[in-house]
XYZ file of N, CA, C and O in Angstrom:
700
model
N 9.453 21.452 -14.438
C 9.495 20.026 -14.215
C 10.532 19.427 -15.058
O 10.492 19.627 -16.234
N 11.436 18.747 -14.480
C 12.514 18.081 -15.177
C 12.171 16.616 -15.483
O 11.799 15.845 -14.611
N 12.227 16.301 -16.840
C 11.835 14.914 -17.198
C 13.132 14.095 -17.312
O 14.083 14.488 -17.931
N 13.085 13.006 -16.636
C 14.230 12.088 -16.707
C 13.670 10.672 -16.879
O 12.431 10.415 -16.880
N 14.525 9.721 -17.063
C 14.161 8.341 -17.466
C 13.108 7.689 -16.572
O 12.122 7.156 -17.006
N 13.331 7.647 -15.231
C 12.426 6.985 -14.309
C 11.034 7.635 -14.340
O 10.024 6.949 -14.195
N 11.045 8.981 -14.472
C 9.749 9.662 -14.487
C 8.997 9.338 -15.770
O 7.755 9.070 -15.698
N 9.644 9.211 -16.940
C 9.007 8.938 -18.135
C 8.528 7.441 -18.059
O 7.393 7.090 -18.479
N 9.329 6.585 -17.482
C 8.945 5.217 -17.253
C 7.764 5.077 -16.407
O 6.841 4.263 -16.637
N 7.760 5.883 -15.333
C 6.564 5.882 -14.430
C 5.315 6.257 -15.178
O 4.303 5.547 -14.995
N 5.336 7.289 -15.990
C 4.126 7.688 -16.673
C 3.726 6.599 -17.756
O 2.530 6.333 -17.931
N 4.690 5.979 -18.413
C 4.266 4.954 -19.380
C 3.657 3.763 -18.661
O 2.655 3.227 -19.086
N 4.288 3.341 -17.589
C 3.736 2.199 -16.756
C 2.349 2.550 -16.268
O 1.504 1.750 -16.236
N 2.208 3.771 -15.702
C 0.905 4.217 -15.250
C -0.132 4.198 -16.253
O -1.280 3.781 -16.022
N 0.182 4.616 -17.491
C -0.751 4.598 -18.563
C -1.126 3.137 -18.887
O -2.264 2.870 -19.207
N -0.162 2.228 -18.790
C -0.436 0.793 -19.113
C -1.439 0.319 -18.044
O -2.309 -0.493 -18.292
N -1.140 0.653 -16.805
C -2.014 0.171 -15.640
C -3.395 0.704 -15.833
O -4.350 0.028 -15.685
N -3.495 2.027 -16.143
C -4.870 2.571 -16.414
C -5.582 1.889 -17.572
O -6.760 1.655 -17.512
N -4.767 1.606 -18.632
C -5.414 0.946 -19.804
C -5.894 -0.463 -19.448
O -7.073 -0.879 -19.788
N -5.104 -1.198 -18.620
C -5.601 -2.536 -18.201
C -6.845 -2.402 -17.221
O -7.709 -3.213 -17.335
N -6.819 -1.387 -16.377
C -7.939 -1.207 -15.412
C -9.218 -0.844 -16.230
O -10.277 -1.344 -15.966
N -9.147 0.004 -17.248
C -10.240 0.409 -18.065
C -10.747 -0.893 -18.877
O -11.917 -1.086 -18.961
N -9.740 -1.679 -19.404
C -10.146 -2.896 -20.064
C -10.887 -3.869 -19.112
O -11.836 -4.545 -19.491
N -10.333 -3.896 -17.869
C -11.002 -4.772 -16.835
C -12.444 -4.403 -16.697
O -13.275 -5.317 -16.519
N -12.736 -3.129 -16.575
C -14.086 -2.683 -16.412
C -14.942 -2.741 -17.632
O -16.211 -2.716 -17.562
N -14.345 -2.750 -18.815
C -15.157 -2.585 -20.003
C -15.330 -3.883 -20.832
O -16.321 -3.938 -21.606
N -14.470 -4.911 -20.629
C -14.672 -6.146 -21.310
C -15.877 -6.917 -20.707
O -16.217 -6.721 -19.601
N -16.415 -7.816 -21.467
C -17.634 -8.533 -21.061
C -17.317 -9.947 -20.678
O -18.067 -10.587 -19.996
N -16.252 -10.546 -21.199
C -15.894 -11.898 -20.779
C -14.994 -11.987 -19.588
O -14.060 -11.185 -19.525
N -15.347 -12.892 -18.708
C -14.628 -12.937 -17.435
C -13.144 -13.301 -17.612
O -12.282 -12.772 -16.916
N -12.851 -14.163 -18.584
C -11.485 -14.516 -18.776
C -10.638 -13.359 -19.217
O -9.441 -13.205 -18.788
N -11.194 -12.457 -20.031
C -10.514 -11.197 -20.390
C -10.281 -10.312 -19.184
O -9.243 -9.577 -19.100
N -11.270 -10.285 -18.263
C -11.153 -9.477 -17.050
C -9.939 -10.095 -16.186
O -9.160 -9.255 -15.626
N -9.768 -11.391 -16.178
C -8.715 -12.008 -15.379
C -7.380 -11.618 -15.974
O -6.376 -11.279 -15.331
N -7.302 -11.617 -17.337
C -6.059 -11.257 -18.044
C -5.797 -9.748 -17.779
O -4.581 -9.315 -17.444
N -6.775 -8.943 -17.762
C -6.598 -7.482 -17.602
C -6.110 -7.203 -16.156
O -5.211 -6.360 -15.934
N -6.651 -7.926 -15.163
C -6.187 -7.681 -13.816
C -4.736 -8.231 -13.593
O -3.987 -7.619 -12.804
N -4.374 -9.205 -14.371
C -2.968 -9.638 -14.383
C -2.130 -8.543 -14.886
O -0.983 -8.316 -14.408
N -2.557 -7.761 -15.882
C -1.793 -6.647 -16.395
C -1.667 -5.526 -15.409
O -0.579 -4.915 -15.256
N -2.693 -5.301 -14.699
C -2.678 -4.278 -13.555
C -1.625 -4.765 -12.528
O -0.835 -3.907 -12.038
N -1.643 -6.011 -12.180
C -0.663 -6.492 -11.078
C 0.738 -6.407 -11.635
O 1.598 -5.934 -10.873
N 0.963 -6.741 -12.841
C 2.314 -6.657 -13.390
C 2.760 -5.182 -13.503
O 3.905 -4.816 -13.133
N 1.855 -4.308 -13.840
C 2.173 -2.825 -13.882
C 2.560 -2.306 -12.431
O 3.453 -1.561 -12.357
N 1.761 -2.720 -11.519
C 2.083 -2.338 -10.092
C 3.418 -2.790 -9.647
O 4.152 -2.121 -8.973
N 3.789 -4.035 -10.021
C 5.101 -4.572 -9.643
C 6.137 -3.704 -10.352
O 7.251 -3.550 -9.754
N 5.909 -3.394 -11.589
C 6.930 -2.524 -12.304
C 7.114 -1.191 -11.570
O 8.221 -0.645 -11.467
N 5.987 -0.662 -11.017
C 6.116 0.622 -10.226
C 6.951 0.357 -9.009
O 7.809 1.173 -8.622
N 6.740 -0.746 -8.301
C 7.554 -1.008 -7.143
C 8.993 -1.202 -7.461
O 9.842 -0.617 -6.750
N 9.289 -1.919 -8.569
C 10.676 -2.067 -8.936
C 11.297 -0.733 -9.357
O 12.491 -0.484 -9.012
N 10.503 0.102 -9.951
C 11.047 1.422 -10.360
C 11.318 2.237 -9.107
O 12.242 3.063 -9.134
N 10.546 2.052 -8.050
C 10.761 2.885 -6.800
C 11.915 2.280 -5.984
O 12.202 2.780 -4.901
N 12.446 1.138 -6.384
C 13.592 0.590 -5.644
C 13.155 -0.440 -4.621
O 13.919 -0.936 -3.864
N 11.910 -0.724 -4.516
C 11.396 -1.772 -3.634
C 11.317 -3.083 -4.296
O 10.303 -3.638 -4.676
N 12.532 -3.731 -4.434
C 12.693 -4.966 -5.245
C 11.906 -6.068 -4.602
O 11.318 -6.840 -5.325
N 12.002 -6.277 -3.278
C 11.326 -7.338 -2.630
C 9.806 -7.256 -2.861
O 9.154 -8.219 -3.241
N 9.256 -6.117 -2.647
C 7.789 -5.899 -2.886
C 7.430 -6.071 -4.314
O 6.383 -6.767 -4.622
N 8.220 -5.644 -5.221
C 7.993 -5.862 -6.726
C 7.999 -7.316 -7.060
O 7.083 -7.753 -7.812
N 9.017 -8.044 -6.620
C 9.110 -9.496 -6.879
C 7.893 -10.220 -6.243
O 7.337 -11.144 -6.870
N 7.645 -9.887 -5.002
C 6.474 -10.511 -4.301
C 5.190 -10.199 -5.090
O 4.342 -11.122 -5.178
N 5.036 -8.989 -5.537
C 3.859 -8.653 -6.354
C 3.783 -9.548 -7.555
O 2.659 -10.008 -7.894
N 4.838 -9.708 -8.251
C 4.857 -10.581 -9.482
C 4.486 -12.019 -9.102
O 3.591 -12.661 -9.724
N 5.169 -12.542 -8.056
C 4.926 -13.948 -7.720
C 3.594 -14.184 -7.135
O 2.911 -15.158 -7.520
N 3.106 -13.375 -6.237
C 1.855 -13.550 -5.563
C 0.660 -13.120 -6.372
O -0.223 -13.901 -6.677
N 0.659 -11.899 -6.791
C -0.506 -11.344 -7.460
C -0.552 -11.656 -8.946
O -1.555 -12.250 -9.438
N 0.541 -11.324 -9.655
C 0.559 -11.571 -11.095
C 0.560 -12.998 -11.420
O -0.063 -13.495 -12.388
N 1.237 -13.731 -10.641
C 1.345 -15.193 -10.834
C 0.278 -15.950 -10.150
O -0.708 -16.505 -10.851
N 0.323 -16.069 -8.898
C -0.614 -16.965 -8.144
C -2.083 -16.515 -8.209
O -2.962 -17.322 -8.545
N -2.359 -15.333 -7.934
C -3.735 -14.851 -7.795
C -4.435 -14.878 -9.161
O -5.544 -15.329 -9.329
N -3.681 -14.370 -10.197
C -4.283 -14.412 -11.529
C -4.494 -15.819 -12.008
O -5.587 -16.117 -12.572
N -3.591 -16.693 -11.759
C -3.800 -18.097 -12.120
C -4.943 -18.736 -11.345
O -5.758 -19.500 -11.837
N -4.987 -18.367 -10.097
C -6.098 -18.850 -9.243
C -7.434 -18.404 -9.737
O -8.406 -19.142 -9.791
N -7.514 -17.181 -10.182
C -8.810 -16.596 -10.710
C -9.104 -17.375 -12.070
O -10.269 -17.741 -12.248
N -8.139 -17.675 -12.831
C -8.390 -18.349 -14.128
C -8.864 -19.793 -13.796
O -9.742 -20.326 -14.503
N -8.204 -20.489 -12.873
C -8.653 -21.806 -12.472
C -10.147 -21.810 -11.936
O -10.916 -22.689 -12.256
N -10.420 -20.818 -11.085
C -11.762 -20.708 -10.569
C -12.768 -20.434 -11.742
O -13.866 -21.046 -11.739
N -12.378 -19.742 -12.767
C -13.288 -19.451 -13.848
C -13.427 -20.759 -14.606
O -14.594 -21.130 -14.982
N -12.364 -21.518 -14.827
C -12.463 -22.750 -15.637
C -13.207 -23.831 -14.823
O -14.018 -24.581 -15.392
N -13.015 -23.943 -13.467
C -13.706 -24.874 -12.715
C -15.194 -24.633 -12.633
O -16.013 -25.553 -12.531
N -15.604 -23.369 -12.628
C -17.052 -23.045 -12.537
C -17.647 -23.006 -13.931
O -18.843 -22.822 -14.130
N -16.862 -23.214 -14.947
C -17.336 -23.204 -16.362
C -18.220 -21.925 -16.620
O -19.332 -21.975 -17.087
N -17.658 -20.850 -16.294
C -18.317 -19.504 -16.413
C -18.282 -19.094 -17.879
O -17.239 -18.698 -18.366
N -19.355 -19.172 -18.507
C -19.550 -18.769 -19.886
C -20.437 -17.610 -20.073
O -20.698 -17.163 -21.198
N -20.964 -17.117 -18.980
C -21.962 -16.076 -19.117
C -21.344 -14.718 -19.597
O -20.213 -14.441 -19.266
N -22.037 -14.108 -20.450
C -21.576 -12.758 -21.013
C -22.638 -11.771 -20.567
O -23.871 -11.969 -20.789
N -22.226 -10.699 -19.939
C -23.169 -9.676 -19.579
C -23.663 -8.862 -20.765
O -22.895 -8.691 -21.699
N -24.851 -8.410 -20.686
C -25.315 -7.566 -21.849
C -24.530 -6.240 -21.915
O -23.893 -5.828 -20.957
N -24.488 -5.677 -23.067
C -23.661 -4.423 -23.237
C -24.278 -3.314 -22.393
O -25.419 -3.257 -22.133
N -23.299 -2.507 -21.977
C -23.699 -1.353 -21.071
C -24.437 -0.353 -21.870
O -24.022 0.096 -22.949
N -25.561 0.158 -21.344
C -26.380 1.223 -21.899
C -26.073 2.506 -21.041
O -26.094 2.368 -19.881
N -25.980 3.613 -21.733
C -25.733 4.848 -21.025
C -27.044 5.369 -20.595
O -27.797 5.903 -21.418
N -27.271 5.241 -19.284
C -28.538 5.754 -18.743
C -28.178 7.029 -17.929
O -27.008 7.377 -17.746
N -29.161 7.752 -17.512
C -28.927 8.911 -16.584
C -28.188 8.523 -15.359
O -27.293 9.282 -14.879
N -28.466 7.364 -14.790
C -27.764 6.878 -13.613
C -26.328 6.598 -13.894
O -25.444 6.968 -13.105
N -26.001 6.027 -15.054
C -24.595 5.745 -15.391
C -23.872 7.108 -15.656
O -22.724 7.138 -15.238
N -24.506 7.940 -16.346
C -23.802 9.277 -16.598
C -23.557 10.017 -15.236
O -22.479 10.535 -15.023
N -24.570 9.993 -14.340
C -24.403 10.626 -13.022
C -23.326 9.960 -12.261
O -22.452 10.635 -11.543
N -23.141 8.581 -12.292
C -22.086 7.813 -11.618
C -20.806 8.255 -12.160
O -19.818 8.387 -11.424
N -20.687 8.303 -13.495
C -19.365 8.666 -14.098
C -18.977 10.098 -13.748
O -17.799 10.390 -13.459
N -19.955 10.990 -13.752
C -19.621 12.368 -13.410
C -19.236 12.478 -11.900
O -18.227 13.181 -11.637
N -19.930 11.745 -11.042
C -19.515 11.801 -9.623
C -18.163 11.211 -9.430
O -17.404 11.671 -8.635
N -17.866 10.030 -10.180
C -16.572 9.463 -10.041
C -15.425 10.469 -10.503
O -14.412 10.566 -9.885
N -15.711 11.134 -11.594
C -14.722 12.123 -12.059
C -14.534 13.270 -11.024
O -13.382 13.625 -10.756
N -15.624 13.779 -10.513
C -15.478 14.855 -9.479
C -14.796 14.399 -8.214
O -14.001 15.090 -7.655
N -15.067 13.094 -7.779
C -14.404 12.572 -6.711
C -12.864 12.495 -6.912
O -12.109 12.708 -6.087
N -12.532 11.981 -8.141
C -11.139 11.893 -8.459
C -10.439 13.198 -8.486
O -9.360 13.334 -7.965
N -11.115 14.210 -9.035
C -10.495 15.557 -9.072
C -10.334 16.075 -7.564
O -9.309 16.666 -7.262
N -11.341 15.896 -6.822
C -11.283 16.308 -5.384
C -10.116 15.603 -4.667
O -9.381 16.266 -3.975
N -10.043 14.271 -4.836
C -8.967 13.551 -4.135
C -7.558 14.030 -4.633
O -6.636 14.195 -3.813
N -7.484 14.286 -5.948
C -6.174 14.780 -6.462
C -5.853 16.127 -5.919
O -4.693 16.431 -5.482
N -6.868 17.027 -5.759
C -6.599 18.372 -5.186
C -6.199 18.269 -3.707
O -5.335 19.021 -3.252
N -6.909 17.425 -2.998
C -6.570 17.272 -1.587
C -5.155 16.693 -1.367
O -4.392 17.159 -0.547
N -4.849 15.683 -2.179
C -3.539 15.038 -2.084
C -2.451 16.055 -2.450
O -1.405 16.155 -1.779
N -2.621 16.833 -3.477
C -1.619 17.796 -3.892
C -1.477 18.994 -2.996
O -0.485 19.620 -2.920
N -2.520 19.324 -2.161
C -2.535 20.424 -1.290
C -1.802 20.095 0.022
O -1.513 20.984 0.785
N -1.525 18.830 0.333
C -0.917 18.415 1.589
C 0.576 18.552 1.517
O 1.221 18.424 0.463
N 1.175 18.803 2.685
C 2.667 18.774 2.703
C 3.040 17.435 3.283
O 2.692 17.196 4.486
N 3.602 16.604 2.558
C 3.961 15.219 2.951
C 5.314 15.252 3.679
O 6.222 15.923 3.288
N 5.410 14.497 4.759
C 6.681 14.435 5.455
C 7.780 13.742 4.650
O 7.473 12.792 3.908
N 8.919 14.265 4.686
C 10.060 13.685 3.890
C 10.848 12.705 4.918
O 11.051 13.013 6.025
N 11.214 11.604 4.345
C 11.968 10.681 5.125
C 13.434 11.127 5.391
O 13.980 11.947 4.595
N 14.035 10.709 6.458
C 15.414 10.987 6.777
C 16.296 9.895 6.214
O 16.195 8.771 6.628
N 17.148 10.218 5.277
C 17.946 9.222 4.672
C 19.026 8.640 5.628
O 19.621 7.599 5.330
N 19.223 9.314 6.774
C 20.214 8.832 7.689
C 19.738 7.804 8.694
O 20.545 7.242 9.442
N 18.404 7.573 8.652
C 17.835 6.602 9.588
C 17.885 5.235 8.998
O 17.472 4.992 7.861
N 18.379 4.278 9.735
C 18.429 2.879 9.325
C 17.077 2.161 9.682
O 16.839 2.067 10.903
N 16.353 1.857 8.647
C 15.030 1.254 8.951
C 15.136 -0.168 9.462
O 14.114 -0.757 9.889
N 16.316 -0.793 9.400
C 16.455 -2.112 9.827
C 16.868 -2.200 11.312
O 17.159 -3.289 11.905
N 16.932 -1.076 11.908
C 17.250 -1.051 13.374
C 18.776 -1.204 13.651
O 19.153 -1.506 14.739
N 19.596 -1.017 12.617
C 20.959 -1.017 12.836
C 21.592 -2.403 12.979
O 22.664 -2.591 13.559
N 20.838 -3.417 12.572
C 21.405 -4.814 12.776
C 22.285 -5.253 11.675
O 22.862 -6.308 11.666
N 22.455 -4.418 10.615
C 23.364 -4.718 9.504
C 22.718 -5.721 8.565
O 23.504 -6.462 7.922
N 21.459 -5.885 8.518
C 20.822 -6.795 7.575
C 20.002 -5.999 6.529
O 19.644 -4.855 6.783
N 19.747 -6.586 5.412
C 19.011 -5.950 4.385
C 17.494 -5.792 4.718
O 17.015 -6.470 5.714
N 16.860 -4.908 4.046
C 15.450 -4.663 4.321
C 14.627 -5.923 4.048
O 13.759 -6.236 4.785
N 14.898 -6.639 3.016
C 14.226 -7.865 2.675
C 14.423 -8.892 3.792
O 13.419 -9.538 4.164
N 15.568 -9.030 4.276
C 15.817 -10.000 5.357
C 15.164 -9.543 6.604
O 14.561 -10.421 7.277
N 15.034 -8.243 6.909
C 14.350 -7.766 8.068
C 12.831 -8.043 7.937
O 12.185 -8.474 8.840
N 12.303 -7.885 6.727
C 10.886 -8.181 6.518
C 10.628 -9.715 6.730
O 9.654 -10.072 7.363
N 11.470 -10.504 6.095
C 11.296 -11.918 6.248
C 11.393 -12.406 7.700
O 10.574 -13.172 8.152
N 12.387 -11.887 8.430
C 12.523 -12.300 9.803
C 11.296 -11.883 10.693
O 10.878 -12.578 11.538
N 10.813 -10.592 10.392
C 9.645 -10.154 11.145
C 8.437 -11.066 10.796
O 7.674 -11.366 11.741
N 8.290 -11.291 9.531
C 7.079 -12.026 9.140
C 7.034 -13.441 9.655
O 6.013 -13.966 10.160
N 8.196 -14.078 9.633
C 8.217 -15.509 10.044
C 8.615 -15.750 11.491
O 8.767 -16.863 11.910
N 8.839 -14.679 12.286
C 9.027 -14.848 13.698
C 7.894 -14.264 14.466
O 7.282 -14.926 15.349
N 7.469 -13.005 14.208
C 6.385 -12.387 14.889
C 5.021 -12.583 14.322
O 3.993 -12.587 15.013
N 4.972 -12.766 13.033
C 3.610 -12.794 12.353
C 3.369 -14.119 11.572
O 2.758 -14.187 10.577
N 3.941 -15.190 12.017
C 3.830 -16.428 11.348
C 2.402 -17.009 11.431
O 1.852 -17.526 10.384
N 1.828 -16.907 12.554
C 0.397 -17.369 12.725
C -0.551 -16.619 11.817
O -1.351 -17.136 11.046
N -0.545 -15.250 11.849
C -1.403 -14.459 10.927
C -1.132 -14.763 9.452
O -2.045 -14.847 8.695
N 0.174 -14.984 9.141
C 0.493 -15.297 7.773
C -0.115 -16.571 7.328
O -0.787 -16.708 6.252
N -0.066 -17.569 8.135
C -0.616 -18.927 7.812
C -2.197 -18.845 7.850
O -2.803 -19.460 7.058
N -2.763 -18.056 8.730
C -4.186 -17.940 8.741
C -4.754 -17.225 7.508
O -5.805 -17.657 6.977
N -4.033 -16.276 6.990
C -4.415 -15.628 5.781
C -4.410 -16.567 4.651
O -5.285 -16.586 3.780
N -3.314 -17.356 4.550
C -3.274 -18.338 3.458
C -4.412 -19.415 3.544
O -4.974 -19.791 2.552
N -4.700 -19.828 4.823
C -5.782 -20.784 4.992
C -7.168 -20.114 4.553
O -7.956 -20.719 3.920
N -7.303 -18.790 4.911
C -8.521 -18.115 4.584
C -8.707 -18.005 3.061
O -9.806 -18.243 2.531
N -7.632 -17.733 2.333
C -7.728 -17.714 0.916
C -8.104 -19.049 0.245
O -8.898 -19.051 -0.671
N -7.553 -20.109 0.799
C -7.908 -21.431 0.311
C -9.376 -21.749 0.541
O -10.120 -22.210 -0.307
N -9.825 -21.424 1.731
C -11.227 -21.711 2.126
C -12.143 -20.802 1.243
O -13.181 -21.358 0.779
N -11.772 -19.622 0.960
C -12.581 -18.725 0.127
C -12.670 -19.276 -1.299
O -13.740 -19.319 -1.907
N -11.574 -19.809 -1.820
C -11.575 -20.363 -3.168
C -12.454 -21.571 -3.250
O -13.308 -21.745 -4.095
N -12.281 -22.522 -2.290
C -13.053 -23.731 -2.266
C -14.535 -23.394 -2.063
O -15.437 -23.936 -2.709
N -14.876 -22.496 -1.211
C -16.242 -22.016 -0.983
C -16.823 -21.435 -2.247
O -18.015 -21.721 -2.543
N -16.081 -20.641 -2.977
C -16.626 -20.023 -4.203
C -16.904 -21.161 -5.262
O -17.888 -21.083 -5.964
N -16.016 -22.134 -5.296
C -16.201 -23.212 -6.305
C -17.444 -24.051 -5.899
O -18.331 -24.328 -6.768
N -17.581 -24.277 -4.646
C -18.750 -25.081 -4.132
C -20.023 -24.340 -4.433
O -21.043 -24.878 -4.894
N -20.112 -23.028 -4.136
C -21.238 -22.259 -4.386
C -21.616 -22.177 -5.831
O -22.759 -22.252 -6.220
N -20.599 -22.000 -6.642
C -20.830 -21.924 -8.073
C -21.303 -23.220 -8.656
O -22.200 -23.292 -9.488
N -20.794 -24.372 -8.215
C -21.236 -25.606 -8.671
C -22.676 -25.965 -8.246
O -23.460 -26.485 -9.061
N -23.049 -25.591 -6.948
C -24.416 -25.914 -6.548
C -25.451 -25.050 -7.272
O -26.464 -25.458 -7.604
N -25.015 -23.885 -7.590
C -25.904 -22.956 -8.360
C -26.105 -23.501 -9.802
O -27.198 -23.436 -10.382
N -25.045 -24.043 -10.356
C -25.133 -24.608 -11.677
C -26.063 -25.824 -11.761
O -26.824 -26.025 -12.639
N -25.998 -26.670 -10.687
C -26.784 -27.838 -10.643
C -28.281 -27.551 -10.490
O -29.114 -28.201 -10.938
N -28.559 -26.374 -9.807
C -29.961 -25.972 -9.606
C -30.564 -25.560 -10.922
O -31.794 -25.609 -11.150
N -29.760 -25.069 -11.879
C -30.312 -24.573 -13.146
C -30.713 -25.631 -14.010
O -30.875 -26.614 -14.297
């Protein structure tokens, strides 16, 4: 195996993503979880940028690392979430779950590595030969053919946020 700069960067970024994911699952305060998931989103955008998918990487930063993480933090602040979960105790059920998760991960890794993946043809123009960039082709497709689903998804996200805030506020008033 030949080690070169992008591969080393990939492993470093991957370790950062895994560290943020483990922190997300292990911290007890919700605000720290939101910060950890922001780290996961930023790491994923770095992977996209490393792979040469600049549009997806920038969109990942703007939408997920920026908007979604800030939205989660606003939702936490609006609901005045101060609850701290009790520390995790290692029971037989937790150990069995961890062991099963590890075995599932190893099985998935073995299955993925045993497959022969199709290789892309570098001579094929994915833009259909129109002479436009990939980013422009995605934008034209999204805002001509998929504009209604795009707007419906954004409306669904807003309704979900407002519903979560309303549910959290009514639960707090009942207490």
